[in-house]
Amino acid sequence: MKRKAYSMSLACALLLFLTACQASPSTEVTPTPEPVPSSTPISSEPPADDDDTRYFFGGTFLGSWSNGQWFSADENSFTVGELFNQTYYDVWGDPLGTARFYVGEGPGEFPNLKRTAELLEPFGILEGDDFIMRLPGQLTGEAAALTVPNYSFTAIFDGQNHIFTSNVPLTRPSMQWADPVLSAEEIAQALESVNIHYKDPIRADRTAWLCDIDGDSQDEYLELVQLPRDENYYAILAPGDPIFYAFLLRDDEQISVVTSRFFPYTDDLTAQFHASDVDIWDLDGDGICEIIFCDGEWEGGSYKAFSRIDGTWAQVLCGIFGT
C-alpha cells in the first residue's frame, strides 16, 4: 500500500515538473509598437443633438460643442461638476484617469479660494495649490456647482500636458509638414485682401502643411505666414512693417485667408504676437475640420479654434491663458 502511494506521488511530481517546463514563458520580449494618431476618415454624420463634447488644447479649456451649438470657454460659465463628469481621452483615443487643476492664487483663480478648497477636499487630493481627482469626477452639491474660471483655466491629465484632450474619442485626417510653395505675389495678394501691407513677403516666416480639411479625400494646402524671429524669438521688423500672422488655405487652386491678425508698425515689444502649435480636428462631426492654434502674446495669449460656417471661417472657441 505504501509502495503504491509512493508510486502515485512520484508520478504526480513528474507530471507537475513537465507541466511547469511547458508553461515556462519565453525569454524573447516583443517590443510594444509606438502609437500613432488615428487617421480614420472623419465622419460626415453630425453628432446627435444631445451630444456634449468638451475640449482642452495645450492644457487650456477651449469650450464645447453641445446641442448643435458652440460654447466658448471665454464667454460662458462651465461648472467643475459638468466639466469633469466624464473620462477624457488623449490623441491616441486612450482614456485618461486623473485631472489636476490649479486652485491657488493667480490668474484664473477660483473666487474664495479657502471655500473652494473646503468644497473640493472630500472628492480628491489637495496637493499644494493643485487639486487632483479621478475621472469621471464624482462631485456633488456645492463642489459640483463651482464655476470654472473663464480666464486661464488649465488641466493636466495623468500628470501630462497633452496637446489635445476631449471627453469623446475623436479622429482626424493626417497632417503632414510640407515645403512652402506659394509665391511672393500670391502671399502679397492674399495679405492685401485682409488689409495687411507687408512690402517684402519673401522675408516672412512660413510654415506649411498638407491636410484634408474638408473631408473630400484630397489634401488641402495650409500655410502660416508671419514675421520672422531672431534667436530670442523677437519679431524682426523693418521700418513700416506690420506685426502680423495669416493662415492661407489653397483648395482647388483658390487661395483664401482663414484668419489673420495685424498691428501697425511699432517698437513696443508688448504689442508683439505670433501663431504656433497649429492642429486640425473635426470637433463638431460635420466632416470639416476646425483649425486650432495658439495665439501667443507678450505674456500670455489664447488658444483658438476656427470653423467654416456657411463657407466663411469664424472663431468658435477661445481659451485665454496668461501669467
PDB file of C-alpha atoms in Angstrom:
ATOM      1  CA  MET A   1       0.000   0.000   0.000  1.00  0.00           C
ATOM      2  CA  LYS A   2       2.820   2.369   0.896  1.00  0.00           C
ATOM      3  CA  ARG A   3       4.644   1.428  -2.317  1.00  0.00           C
ATOM      4  CA  LYS A   4       1.509   2.205  -4.341  1.00  0.00           C
ATOM      5  CA  ALA A   5       1.084   5.591  -2.644  1.00  0.00           C
ATOM      6  CA  TYR A   6       4.788   6.375  -3.204  1.00  0.00           C
ATOM      7  CA  SER A   7       4.463   5.479  -6.910  1.00  0.00           C
ATOM      8  CA  MET A   8       1.448   7.771  -7.280  1.00  0.00           C
ATOM      9  CA  SER A   9       3.292  10.642  -5.544  1.00  0.00           C
ATOM     10  CA  LEU A  10       6.275  10.189  -7.816  1.00  0.00           C
ATOM     11  CA  ALA A  11       4.026  10.211 -10.878  1.00  0.00           C
ATOM     12  CA  CYS A  12       2.283  13.377  -9.711  1.00  0.00           C
ATOM     13  CA  ALA A  13       5.593  15.127  -9.064  1.00  0.00           C
ATOM     14  CA  LEU A  14       6.855  14.169 -12.529  1.00  0.00           C
ATOM     15  CA  LEU A  15       3.640  15.435 -14.114  1.00  0.00           C
ATOM     16  CA  LEU A  16       3.916  18.766 -12.270  1.00  0.00           C
ATOM     17  CA  PHE A  17       7.552  19.151 -13.349  1.00  0.00           C
ATOM     18  CA  LEU A  18       6.706  18.531 -17.019  1.00  0.00           C
ATOM     19  CA  THR A  19       3.756  20.950 -16.859  1.00  0.00           C
ATOM     20  CA  ALA A  20       5.942  23.671 -15.328  1.00  0.00           C
ATOM     21  CA  CYS A  21       8.526  23.178 -18.053  1.00  0.00           C
ATOM     22  CA  GLN A  22       5.908  23.550 -20.773  1.00  0.00           C
ATOM     23  CA  ALA A  23       4.425  26.656 -19.113  1.00  0.00           C
ATOM     24  CA  SER A  24       7.758  28.469 -18.742  1.00  0.00           C
ATOM     25  CA  PRO A  25       7.484  31.806 -20.551  1.00  0.00           C
ATOM     26  CA  SER A  26       9.744  32.615 -23.468  1.00  0.00           C
ATOM     27  CA  THR A  27      12.604  34.978 -22.712  1.00  0.00           C
ATOM     28  CA  GLU A  28      12.080  36.758 -26.048  1.00  0.00           C
ATOM     29  CA  VAL A  29      10.179  40.031 -25.496  1.00  0.00           C
ATOM     30  CA  THR A  30       8.160  41.582 -28.288  1.00  0.00           C
ATOM     31  CA  PRO A  31       8.592  45.370 -28.208  1.00  0.00           C
ATOM     32  CA  THR A  32       5.462  47.460 -27.837  1.00  0.00           C
ATOM     33  CA  PRO A  33       4.912  49.481 -31.023  1.00  0.00           C
ATOM     34  CA  GLU A  34       4.835  53.254 -30.726  1.00  0.00           C
ATOM     35  CA  PRO A  35       1.290  54.622 -31.002  1.00  0.00           C
ATOM     36  CA  VAL A  36       0.412  56.827 -33.949  1.00  0.00           C
ATOM     37  CA  PRO A  37      -2.518  59.237 -34.156  1.00  0.00           C
ATOM     38  CA  SER A  38      -5.596  57.769 -35.766  1.00  0.00           C
ATOM     39  CA  SER A  39      -6.017  58.560 -39.462  1.00  0.00           C
ATOM     40  CA  THR A  40      -9.529  57.143 -39.664  1.00  0.00           C
ATOM     41  CA  PRO A  41     -11.555  59.166 -42.205  1.00  0.00           C
ATOM     42  CA  ILE A  42     -13.600  61.819 -40.454  1.00  0.00           C
ATOM     43  CA  SER A  43     -17.308  61.169 -40.305  1.00  0.00           C
ATOM     44  CA  SER A  44     -19.752  63.176 -42.414  1.00  0.00           C
ATOM     45  CA  GLU A  45     -22.531  62.452 -39.931  1.00  0.00           C
ATOM     46  CA  PRO A  46     -23.091  65.227 -37.361  1.00  0.00           C
ATOM     47  CA  PRO A  47     -23.431  64.150 -33.715  1.00  0.00           C
ATOM     48  CA  ALA A  48     -26.826  63.690 -32.110  1.00  0.00           C
ATOM     49  CA  ASP A  49     -28.374  66.795 -30.557  1.00  0.00           C
ATOM     50  CA  ASP A  50     -27.794  65.516 -27.041  1.00  0.00           C
ATOM     51  CA  ASP A  51     -24.033  65.128 -27.565  1.00  0.00           C
ATOM     52  CA  ASP A  52     -21.863  67.356 -25.412  1.00  0.00           C
ATOM     53  CA  THR A  53     -18.201  67.285 -26.412  1.00  0.00           C
ATOM     54  CA  ARG A  54     -15.651  69.332 -24.450  1.00  0.00           C
ATOM     55  CA  TYR A  55     -12.122  70.185 -25.487  1.00  0.00           C
ATOM     56  CA  PHE A  56      -8.790  71.070 -23.913  1.00  0.00           C
ATOM     57  CA  PHE A  57      -5.934  72.265 -26.117  1.00  0.00           C
ATOM     58  CA  GLY A  58      -2.441  72.668 -24.701  1.00  0.00           C
ATOM     59  CA  GLY A  59      -3.968  72.060 -21.266  1.00  0.00           C
ATOM     60  CA  THR A  60      -6.246  75.116 -21.620  1.00  0.00           C
ATOM     61  CA  PHE A  61     -10.004  74.636 -21.660  1.00  0.00           C
ATOM     62  CA  LEU A  62     -11.424  75.686 -25.054  1.00  0.00           C
ATOM     63  CA  GLY A  63     -15.151  75.080 -24.623  1.00  0.00           C
ATOM     64  CA  SER A  64     -17.644  72.622 -26.060  1.00  0.00           C
ATOM     65  CA  TRP A  65     -19.953  71.620 -28.893  1.00  0.00           C
ATOM     66  CA  SER A  66     -23.349  70.902 -27.348  1.00  0.00           C
ATOM     67  CA  ASN A  67     -26.840  70.500 -28.819  1.00  0.00           C
ATOM     68  CA  GLY A  68     -25.700  71.884 -32.167  1.00  0.00           C
ATOM     69  CA  GLN A  69     -24.043  74.980 -30.693  1.00  0.00           C
ATOM     70  CA  TRP A  70     -20.540  76.181 -29.854  1.00  0.00           C
ATOM     71  CA  PHE A  71     -19.889  77.273 -26.263  1.00  0.00           C
ATOM     72  CA  SER A  72     -16.566  79.058 -25.822  1.00  0.00           C
ATOM     73  CA  ALA A  73     -14.619  78.975 -22.570  1.00  0.00           C
ATOM     74  CA  ASP A  74     -14.060  82.746 -22.685  1.00  0.00           C
ATOM     75  CA  GLU A  75     -17.762  83.595 -22.981  1.00  0.00           C
ATOM     76  CA  ASN A  76     -19.710  81.016 -20.978  1.00  0.00           C
ATOM     77  CA  SER A  77     -19.792  79.581 -17.488  1.00  0.00           C
ATOM     78  CA  PHE A  78     -18.975  75.908 -17.019  1.00  0.00           C
ATOM     79  CA  THR A  79     -19.088  74.139 -13.670  1.00  0.00           C
ATOM     80  CA  VAL A  80     -16.434  71.792 -12.324  1.00  0.00           C
ATOM     81  CA  GLY A  81     -19.063  69.064 -11.997  1.00  0.00           C
ATOM     82  CA  GLU A  82     -20.230  69.142 -15.614  1.00  0.00           C
ATOM     83  CA  LEU A  83     -16.691  69.560 -16.937  1.00  0.00           C
ATOM     84  CA  PHE A  84     -15.226  66.512 -15.218  1.00  0.00           C
ATOM     85  CA  ASN A  85     -18.195  64.164 -15.012  1.00  0.00           C
ATOM     86  CA  GLN A  86     -16.765  62.011 -17.825  1.00  0.00           C
ATOM     87  CA  THR A  87     -13.494  60.372 -18.762  1.00  0.00           C
ATOM     88  CA  TYR A  88     -11.221  62.291 -21.130  1.00  0.00           C
ATOM     89  CA  TYR A  89      -9.152  60.836 -23.967  1.00  0.00           C
ATOM     90  CA  ASP A  90      -5.787  61.714 -25.494  1.00  0.00           C
ATOM     91  CA  VAL A  91      -4.958  61.996 -29.214  1.00  0.00           C
ATOM     92  CA  TRP A  92      -4.497  58.224 -29.425  1.00  0.00           C
ATOM     93  CA  GLY A  93      -8.030  57.597 -28.097  1.00  0.00           C
ATOM     94  CA  ASP A  94      -6.727  56.230 -24.783  1.00  0.00           C
ATOM     95  CA  PRO A  95      -8.709  57.092 -21.627  1.00  0.00           C
ATOM     96  CA  LEU A  96      -7.119  59.417 -19.088  1.00  0.00           C
ATOM     97  CA  GLY A  97      -7.743  58.571 -15.456  1.00  0.00           C
ATOM     98  CA  THR A  98      -6.966  61.738 -13.480  1.00  0.00           C
ATOM     99  CA  ALA A  99      -7.183  65.504 -13.836  1.00  0.00           C
ATOM    100  CA  ARG A 100      -5.129  68.120 -11.975  1.00  0.00           C
ATOM    101  CA  PHE A 101      -6.045  71.797 -11.896  1.00  0.00           C
ATOM    102  CA  TYR A 102      -4.921  74.887 -10.010  1.00  0.00           C
ATOM    103  CA  VAL A 103      -6.872  76.193  -7.034  1.00  0.00           C
ATOM    104  CA  GLY A 104      -4.325  78.735  -5.737  1.00  0.00           C
ATOM    105  CA  GLU A 105      -3.856  82.474  -6.101  1.00  0.00           C
ATOM    106  CA  GLY A 106      -3.089  83.950  -9.511  1.00  0.00           C
ATOM    107  CA  PRO A 107      -4.582  84.282 -12.998  1.00  0.00           C
ATOM    108  CA  GLY A 108      -7.823  82.388 -13.392  1.00  0.00           C
ATOM    109  CA  GLU A 109      -8.184  81.692  -9.705  1.00  0.00           C
ATOM    110  CA  PHE A 110     -11.453  80.461  -8.235  1.00  0.00           C
ATOM    111  CA  PRO A 111     -13.332  83.022  -6.122  1.00  0.00           C
ATOM    112  CA  ASN A 112     -12.982  82.425  -2.377  1.00  0.00           C
ATOM    113  CA  LEU A 113     -10.036  80.035  -2.521  1.00  0.00           C
ATOM    114  CA  LYS A 114     -10.416  78.796   1.042  1.00  0.00           C
ATOM    115  CA  ARG A 115     -14.052  77.826   0.459  1.00  0.00           C
ATOM    116  CA  THR A 116     -13.146  76.224  -2.893  1.00  0.00           C
ATOM    117  CA  ALA A 117     -10.543  74.033  -1.184  1.00  0.00           C
ATOM    118  CA  GLU A 118     -13.012  73.025   1.540  1.00  0.00           C
ATOM    119  CA  LEU A 119     -15.630  72.031  -1.027  1.00  0.00           C
ATOM    120  CA  LEU A 120     -13.243  70.013  -3.215  1.00  0.00           C
ATOM    121  CA  GLU A 121     -11.264  68.250  -0.498  1.00  0.00           C
ATOM    122  CA  PRO A 122     -13.662  65.295   0.014  1.00  0.00           C
ATOM    123  CA  PHE A 123     -13.562  64.438  -3.712  1.00  0.00           C
ATOM    124  CA  GLY A 124      -9.838  64.201  -4.398  1.00  0.00           C
ATOM    125  CA  ILE A 125      -6.436  65.240  -3.141  1.00  0.00           C
ATOM    126  CA  LEU A 126      -5.217  68.752  -2.386  1.00  0.00           C
ATOM    127  CA  GLU A 127      -1.517  68.887  -3.188  1.00  0.00           C
ATOM    128  CA  GLY A 128      -0.222  72.370  -2.503  1.00  0.00           C
ATOM    129  CA  ASP A 129      -2.196  74.688  -4.794  1.00  0.00           C
ATOM    130  CA  ASP A 130      -3.341  71.810  -7.035  1.00  0.00           C
ATOM    131  CA  PHE A 131      -6.405  69.601  -6.797  1.00  0.00           C
ATOM    132  CA  ILE A 132      -6.183  66.059  -8.179  1.00  0.00           C
ATOM    133  CA  MET A 133      -9.242  63.944  -8.868  1.00  0.00           C
ATOM    134  CA  ARG A 134     -10.126  60.691 -10.587  1.00  0.00           C
ATOM    135  CA  LEU A 135     -12.130  60.742 -13.789  1.00  0.00           C
ATOM    136  CA  PRO A 136     -15.023  60.701 -14.186  1.00  0.00           C
ATOM    137  CA  GLY A 137     -15.405  63.061 -11.236  1.00  0.00           C
ATOM    138  CA  GLN A 138     -17.981  62.170  -8.611  1.00  0.00           C
ATOM    139  CA  LEU A 139     -18.532  65.734  -7.454  1.00  0.00           C
ATOM    140  CA  THR A 140     -21.846  66.640  -5.821  1.00  0.00           C
ATOM    141  CA  GLY A 141     -23.533  69.634  -4.238  1.00  0.00           C
ATOM    142  CA  GLU A 142     -21.670  72.941  -3.976  1.00  0.00           C
ATOM    143  CA  ALA A 143     -18.428  71.346  -5.160  1.00  0.00           C
ATOM    144  CA  ALA A 144     -20.003  70.296  -8.464  1.00  0.00           C
ATOM    145  CA  ALA A 145     -21.528  73.770  -8.892  1.00  0.00           C
ATOM    146  CA  LEU A 146     -18.197  75.639  -8.626  1.00  0.00           C
ATOM    147  CA  THR A 147     -17.811  77.856 -11.693  1.00  0.00           C
ATOM    148  CA  VAL A 148     -14.732  77.184 -13.815  1.00  0.00           C
ATOM    149  CA  PRO A 149     -12.724  80.415 -14.288  1.00  0.00           C
ATOM    150  CA  ASN A 150     -13.126  81.724 -17.845  1.00  0.00           C
ATOM    151  CA  TYR A 151      -9.561  83.021 -17.850  1.00  0.00           C
ATOM    152  CA  SER A 152      -6.565  80.716 -17.788  1.00  0.00           C
ATOM    153  CA  PHE A 153      -8.262  77.509 -16.677  1.00  0.00           C
ATOM    154  CA  THR A 154      -5.896  74.633 -17.415  1.00  0.00           C
ATOM    155  CA  ALA A 155      -5.928  70.949 -16.554  1.00  0.00           C
ATOM    156  CA  ILE A 156      -3.128  68.391 -16.523  1.00  0.00           C
ATOM    157  CA  PHE A 157      -4.368  64.874 -17.312  1.00  0.00           C
ATOM    158  CA  ASP A 158      -2.499  61.861 -15.914  1.00  0.00           C
ATOM    159  CA  GLY A 159       0.366  64.158 -14.982  1.00  0.00           C
ATOM    160  CA  GLN A 160       0.991  65.273 -18.571  1.00  0.00           C
ATOM    161  CA  ASN A 161       0.153  68.400 -20.535  1.00  0.00           C
ATOM    162  CA  HIS A 162      -1.417  66.711 -23.569  1.00  0.00           C
ATOM    163  CA  ILE A 163      -1.730  68.846 -26.686  1.00  0.00           C
ATOM    164  CA  PHE A 164      -5.354  67.770 -27.168  1.00  0.00           C
ATOM    165  CA  THR A 165      -7.906  66.080 -24.922  1.00  0.00           C
ATOM    166  CA  SER A 166     -11.648  65.578 -25.208  1.00  0.00           C
ATOM    167  CA  ASN A 167     -14.350  63.752 -23.287  1.00  0.00           C
ATOM    168  CA  VAL A 168     -15.153  61.888 -26.523  1.00  0.00           C
ATOM    169  CA  PRO A 169     -12.525  59.992 -28.574  1.00  0.00           C
ATOM    170  CA  LEU A 170     -12.049  61.906 -31.830  1.00  0.00           C
ATOM    171  CA  THR A 171     -10.234  61.121 -35.072  1.00  0.00           C
ATOM    172  CA  ARG A 172      -8.732  63.410 -37.645  1.00  0.00           C
ATOM    173  CA  PRO A 173      -7.013  63.032 -41.023  1.00  0.00           C
ATOM    174  CA  SER A 174      -3.244  63.106 -41.219  1.00  0.00           C
ATOM    175  CA  MET A 175      -1.476  66.458 -41.109  1.00  0.00           C
ATOM    176  CA  GLN A 176       1.928  66.439 -42.822  1.00  0.00           C
ATOM    177  CA  TRP A 177       4.609  69.107 -42.931  1.00  0.00           C
ATOM    178  CA  ALA A 178       5.108  70.494 -46.428  1.00  0.00           C
ATOM    179  CA  ASP A 179       7.509  72.828 -48.181  1.00  0.00           C
ATOM    180  CA  PRO A 180       6.103  76.358 -48.634  1.00  0.00           C
ATOM    181  CA  VAL A 181       5.047  76.715 -52.272  1.00  0.00           C
ATOM    182  CA  LEU A 182       3.102  79.969 -52.526  1.00  0.00           C
ATOM    183  CA  SER A 183       4.860  82.688 -54.500  1.00  0.00           C
ATOM    184  CA  ALA A 184       5.629  86.120 -53.087  1.00  0.00           C
ATOM    185  CA  GLU A 185       2.946  87.555 -55.366  1.00  0.00           C
ATOM    186  CA  GLU A 186       0.309  85.092 -54.117  1.00  0.00           C
ATOM    187  CA  ILE A 187       1.169  85.843 -50.495  1.00  0.00           C
ATOM    188  CA  ALA A 188       1.150  89.613 -51.051  1.00  0.00           C
ATOM    189  CA  GLN A 189      -2.235  89.451 -52.793  1.00  0.00           C
ATOM    190  CA  ALA A 190      -3.757  87.347 -50.008  1.00  0.00           C
ATOM    191  CA  LEU A 191      -2.384  89.669 -47.314  1.00  0.00           C
ATOM    192  CA  GLU A 192      -3.633  92.772 -49.140  1.00  0.00           C
ATOM    193  CA  SER A 193      -7.122  91.228 -49.208  1.00  0.00           C
ATOM    194  CA  VAL A 194      -7.217  91.497 -45.388  1.00  0.00           C
ATOM    195  CA  ASN A 195      -5.521  94.922 -45.275  1.00  0.00           C
ATOM    196  CA  ILE A 196      -2.051  93.672 -44.304  1.00  0.00           C
ATOM    197  CA  HIS A 197       0.548  95.665 -46.231  1.00  0.00           C
ATOM    198  CA  TYR A 198       3.810  93.730 -45.974  1.00  0.00           C
ATOM    199  CA  LYS A 199       6.280  95.082 -48.507  1.00  0.00           C
ATOM    200  CA  ASP A 200       8.507  92.015 -48.855  1.00  0.00           C
ATOM    201  CA  PRO A 201       6.619  88.712 -48.280  1.00  0.00           C
ATOM    202  CA  ILE A 202       9.688  86.700 -49.222  1.00  0.00           C
ATOM    203  CA  ARG A 203      11.170  87.684 -45.826  1.00  0.00           C
ATOM    204  CA  ALA A 204       8.236  86.183 -43.935  1.00  0.00           C
ATOM    205  CA  ASP A 205       8.471  83.113 -41.722  1.00  0.00           C
ATOM    206  CA  ARG A 206       6.436  80.404 -43.447  1.00  0.00           C
ATOM    207  CA  THR A 207       5.187  77.027 -42.203  1.00  0.00           C
ATOM    208  CA  ALA A 208       3.061  74.742 -44.373  1.00  0.00           C
ATOM    209  CA  TRP A 209       1.023  71.545 -44.090  1.00  0.00           C
ATOM    210  CA  LEU A 210      -0.923  69.175 -46.325  1.00  0.00           C
ATOM    211  CA  CYS A 211      -4.176  68.041 -44.710  1.00  0.00           C
ATOM    212  CA  ASP A 212      -7.667  67.000 -45.728  1.00  0.00           C
ATOM    213  CA  ILE A 213      -9.660  69.734 -44.047  1.00  0.00           C
ATOM    214  CA  ASP A 214     -12.979  69.338 -45.885  1.00  0.00           C
ATOM    215  CA  GLY A 215     -13.202  65.531 -45.889  1.00  0.00           C
ATOM    216  CA  ASP A 216     -13.111  65.099 -49.678  1.00  0.00           C
ATOM    217  CA  SER A 217     -10.118  62.694 -49.523  1.00  0.00           C
ATOM    218  CA  GLN A 218      -7.958  65.340 -51.206  1.00  0.00           C
ATOM    219  CA  ASP A 219      -5.306  67.229 -49.260  1.00  0.00           C
ATOM    220  CA  GLU A 220      -5.626  70.980 -48.979  1.00  0.00           C
ATOM    221  CA  TYR A 221      -2.584  73.215 -48.575  1.00  0.00           C
ATOM    222  CA  LEU A 222      -2.419  75.310 -45.376  1.00  0.00           C
ATOM    223  CA  GLU A 223       0.323  77.897 -44.872  1.00  0.00           C
ATOM    224  CA  LEU A 224       1.025  80.087 -41.859  1.00  0.00           C
ATOM    225  CA  VAL A 225       2.757  83.349 -42.814  1.00  0.00           C
ATOM    226  CA  GLN A 226       4.100  85.720 -40.167  1.00  0.00           C
ATOM    227  CA  LEU A 227       7.071  87.873 -39.217  1.00  0.00           C
ATOM    228  CA  PRO A 228      10.465  86.182 -38.932  1.00  0.00           C
ATOM    229  CA  ARG A 229      12.017  85.891 -35.454  1.00  0.00           C
ATOM    230  CA  ASP A 230      15.505  86.278 -34.061  1.00  0.00           C
ATOM    231  CA  GLU A 231      17.278  83.846 -31.702  1.00  0.00           C
ATOM    232  CA  ASN A 232      15.401  85.369 -28.725  1.00  0.00           C
ATOM    233  CA  TYR A 233      12.102  84.964 -30.599  1.00  0.00           C
ATOM    234  CA  TYR A 234      11.558  88.683 -31.033  1.00  0.00           C
ATOM    235  CA  ALA A 235       9.966  89.734 -34.324  1.00  0.00           C
ATOM    236  CA  ILE A 236      12.393  91.046 -36.925  1.00  0.00           C
ATOM    237  CA  LEU A 237      10.852  94.309 -38.079  1.00  0.00           C
ATOM    238  CA  ALA A 238      11.888  96.671 -40.848  1.00  0.00           C
ATOM    239  CA  PRO A 239      10.598 100.274 -40.655  1.00  0.00           C
ATOM    240  CA  GLY A 240       6.925 100.305 -41.632  1.00  0.00           C
ATOM    241  CA  ASP A 241       6.412  96.530 -41.232  1.00  0.00           C
ATOM    242  CA  PRO A 242       3.131  95.497 -39.594  1.00  0.00           C
ATOM    243  CA  ILE A 243       3.153  92.895 -36.855  1.00  0.00           C
ATOM    244  CA  PHE A 244       1.001  90.105 -38.264  1.00  0.00           C
ATOM    245  CA  TYR A 245       0.178  86.475 -38.910  1.00  0.00           C
ATOM    246  CA  ALA A 246      -2.125  84.975 -41.542  1.00  0.00           C
ATOM    247  CA  PHE A 247      -3.351  81.460 -42.303  1.00  0.00           C
ATOM    248  CA  LEU A 248      -3.629  80.929 -46.063  1.00  0.00           C
ATOM    249  CA  LEU A 249      -5.608  77.987 -47.422  1.00  0.00           C
ATOM    250  CA  ARG A 250      -5.329  76.760 -51.011  1.00  0.00           C
ATOM    251  CA  ASP A 251      -8.140  74.491 -52.158  1.00  0.00           C
ATOM    252  CA  ASP A 252      -8.663  73.727 -55.876  1.00  0.00           C
ATOM    253  CA  GLU A 253      -6.087  76.443 -56.703  1.00  0.00           C
ATOM    254  CA  GLN A 254      -8.172  79.056 -54.876  1.00  0.00           C
ATOM    255  CA  ILE A 255      -6.279  80.858 -52.099  1.00  0.00           C
ATOM    256  CA  SER A 256      -8.239  82.261 -49.150  1.00  0.00           C
ATOM    257  CA  VAL A 257      -7.391  83.676 -45.732  1.00  0.00           C
ATOM    258  CA  VAL A 258      -8.734  81.549 -42.868  1.00  0.00           C
ATOM    259  CA  THR A 259      -7.856  84.142 -40.230  1.00  0.00           C
ATOM    260  CA  SER A 260      -5.291  86.867 -39.706  1.00  0.00           C
ATOM    261  CA  ARG A 261      -4.179  89.425 -37.175  1.00  0.00           C
ATOM    262  CA  PHE A 262      -2.078  92.545 -37.575  1.00  0.00           C
ATOM    263  CA  PHE A 263      -0.960  95.669 -35.787  1.00  0.00           C
ATOM    264  CA  PRO A 264       0.692  98.694 -37.439  1.00  0.00           C
ATOM    265  CA  TYR A 265       4.437  99.138 -37.097  1.00  0.00           C
ATOM    266  CA  THR A 266       5.536  99.816 -33.516  1.00  0.00           C
ATOM    267  CA  ASP A 267       8.692  99.490 -31.423  1.00  0.00           C
ATOM    268  CA  ASP A 268       6.630  98.459 -28.387  1.00  0.00           C
ATOM    269  CA  LEU A 269       7.645  94.885 -27.544  1.00  0.00           C
ATOM    270  CA  THR A 270       4.393  94.197 -25.689  1.00  0.00           C
ATOM    271  CA  ALA A 271       2.454  94.634 -28.951  1.00  0.00           C
ATOM    272  CA  GLN A 272       4.101  91.569 -30.466  1.00  0.00           C
ATOM    273  CA  PHE A 273       2.244  88.322 -31.076  1.00  0.00           C
ATOM    274  CA  HIS A 274       2.640  85.177 -33.154  1.00  0.00           C
ATOM    275  CA  ALA A 275       0.821  81.942 -34.038  1.00  0.00           C
ATOM    276  CA  SER A 276       2.071  78.445 -33.171  1.00  0.00           C
ATOM    277  CA  ASP A 277       1.013  74.889 -32.185  1.00  0.00           C
ATOM    278  CA  VAL A 278      -1.256  74.516 -35.219  1.00  0.00           C
ATOM    279  CA  ASP A 279      -3.522  71.443 -35.365  1.00  0.00           C
ATOM    280  CA  ILE A 280      -6.750  70.305 -37.043  1.00  0.00           C
ATOM    281  CA  TRP A 281      -9.655  68.277 -35.635  1.00  0.00           C
ATOM    282  CA  ASP A 282     -13.249  67.734 -36.663  1.00  0.00           C
ATOM    283  CA  LEU A 283     -14.711  68.992 -33.399  1.00  0.00           C
ATOM    284  CA  ASP A 284     -18.406  69.063 -34.317  1.00  0.00           C
ATOM    285  CA  GLY A 285     -18.547  65.948 -36.526  1.00  0.00           C
ATOM    286  CA  ASP A 286     -19.711  67.722 -39.693  1.00  0.00           C
ATOM    287  CA  GLY A 287     -16.870  66.356 -41.839  1.00  0.00           C
ATOM    288  CA  ILE A 288     -14.986  69.677 -41.987  1.00  0.00           C
ATOM    289  CA  CYS A 289     -12.020  70.093 -39.660  1.00  0.00           C
ATOM    290  CA  GLU A 290     -11.599  73.062 -37.376  1.00  0.00           C
ATOM    291  CA  ILE A 291      -8.201  74.794 -37.318  1.00  0.00           C
ATOM    292  CA  ILE A 292      -6.799  75.216 -33.801  1.00  0.00           C
ATOM    293  CA  PHE A 293      -3.712  77.177 -32.822  1.00  0.00           C
ATOM    294  CA  CYS A 294      -2.017  79.217 -30.114  1.00  0.00           C
ATOM    295  CA  ASP A 295      -2.183  82.991 -30.491  1.00  0.00           C
ATOM    296  CA  GLY A 296       0.793  83.842 -28.291  1.00  0.00           C
ATOM    297  CA  GLU A 297       1.246  87.356 -26.955  1.00  0.00           C
ATOM    298  CA  TRP A 298       3.949  89.061 -24.906  1.00  0.00           C
ATOM    299  CA  GLU A 299       2.994  87.484 -21.568  1.00  0.00           C
ATOM    300  CA  GLY A 300       0.064  85.260 -22.382  1.00  0.00           C
ATOM    301  CA  GLY A 301      -2.286  84.635 -25.249  1.00  0.00           C
ATOM    302  CA  SER A 302      -5.122  82.322 -26.177  1.00  0.00           C
ATOM    303  CA  TYR A 303      -5.862  79.006 -27.841  1.00  0.00           C
ATOM    304  CA  LYS A 304      -8.385  79.490 -30.633  1.00  0.00           C
ATOM    305  CA  ALA A 305     -10.492  77.245 -32.843  1.00  0.00           C
ATOM    306  CA  PHE A 306     -11.835  78.413 -36.217  1.00  0.00           C
ATOM    307  CA  SER A 307     -14.686  76.650 -38.015  1.00  0.00           C
ATOM    308  CA  ARG A 308     -16.007  77.044 -41.556  1.00  0.00           C
ATOM    309  CA  ILE A 309     -19.617  78.151 -41.235  1.00  0.00           C
ATOM    310  CA  ASP A 310     -21.650  78.760 -44.421  1.00  0.00           C
ATOM    311  CA  GLY A 311     -18.418  78.990 -46.391  1.00  0.00           C
ATOM    312  CA  THR A 312     -16.776  81.530 -44.057  1.00  0.00           C
ATOM    313  CA  TRP A 313     -14.178  80.824 -41.383  1.00  0.00           C
ATOM    314  CA  ALA A 314     -15.118  82.149 -37.938  1.00  0.00           C
ATOM    315  CA  GLN A 315     -13.705  81.828 -34.437  1.00  0.00           C
ATOM    316  CA  VAL A 316     -15.887  79.484 -32.378  1.00  0.00           C
ATOM    317  CA  LEU A 317     -13.802  78.612 -29.304  1.00  0.00           C
ATOM    318  CA  CYS A 318     -11.241  80.503 -27.248  1.00  0.00           C
ATOM    319  CA  GLY A 319      -9.380  79.653 -24.053  1.00  0.00           C
ATOM    320  CA  ILE A 320      -7.306  82.532 -22.655  1.00  0.00           C
ATOM    321  CA  PHE A 321      -4.075  81.973 -20.732  1.00  0.00           C
ATOM    322  CA  GLY A 322      -1.503  84.274 -19.192  1.00  0.00           C
ATOM    323  CA  THR A 323       0.894  84.981 -16.375  1.00  0.00           C
TER     324      THR A 323
END
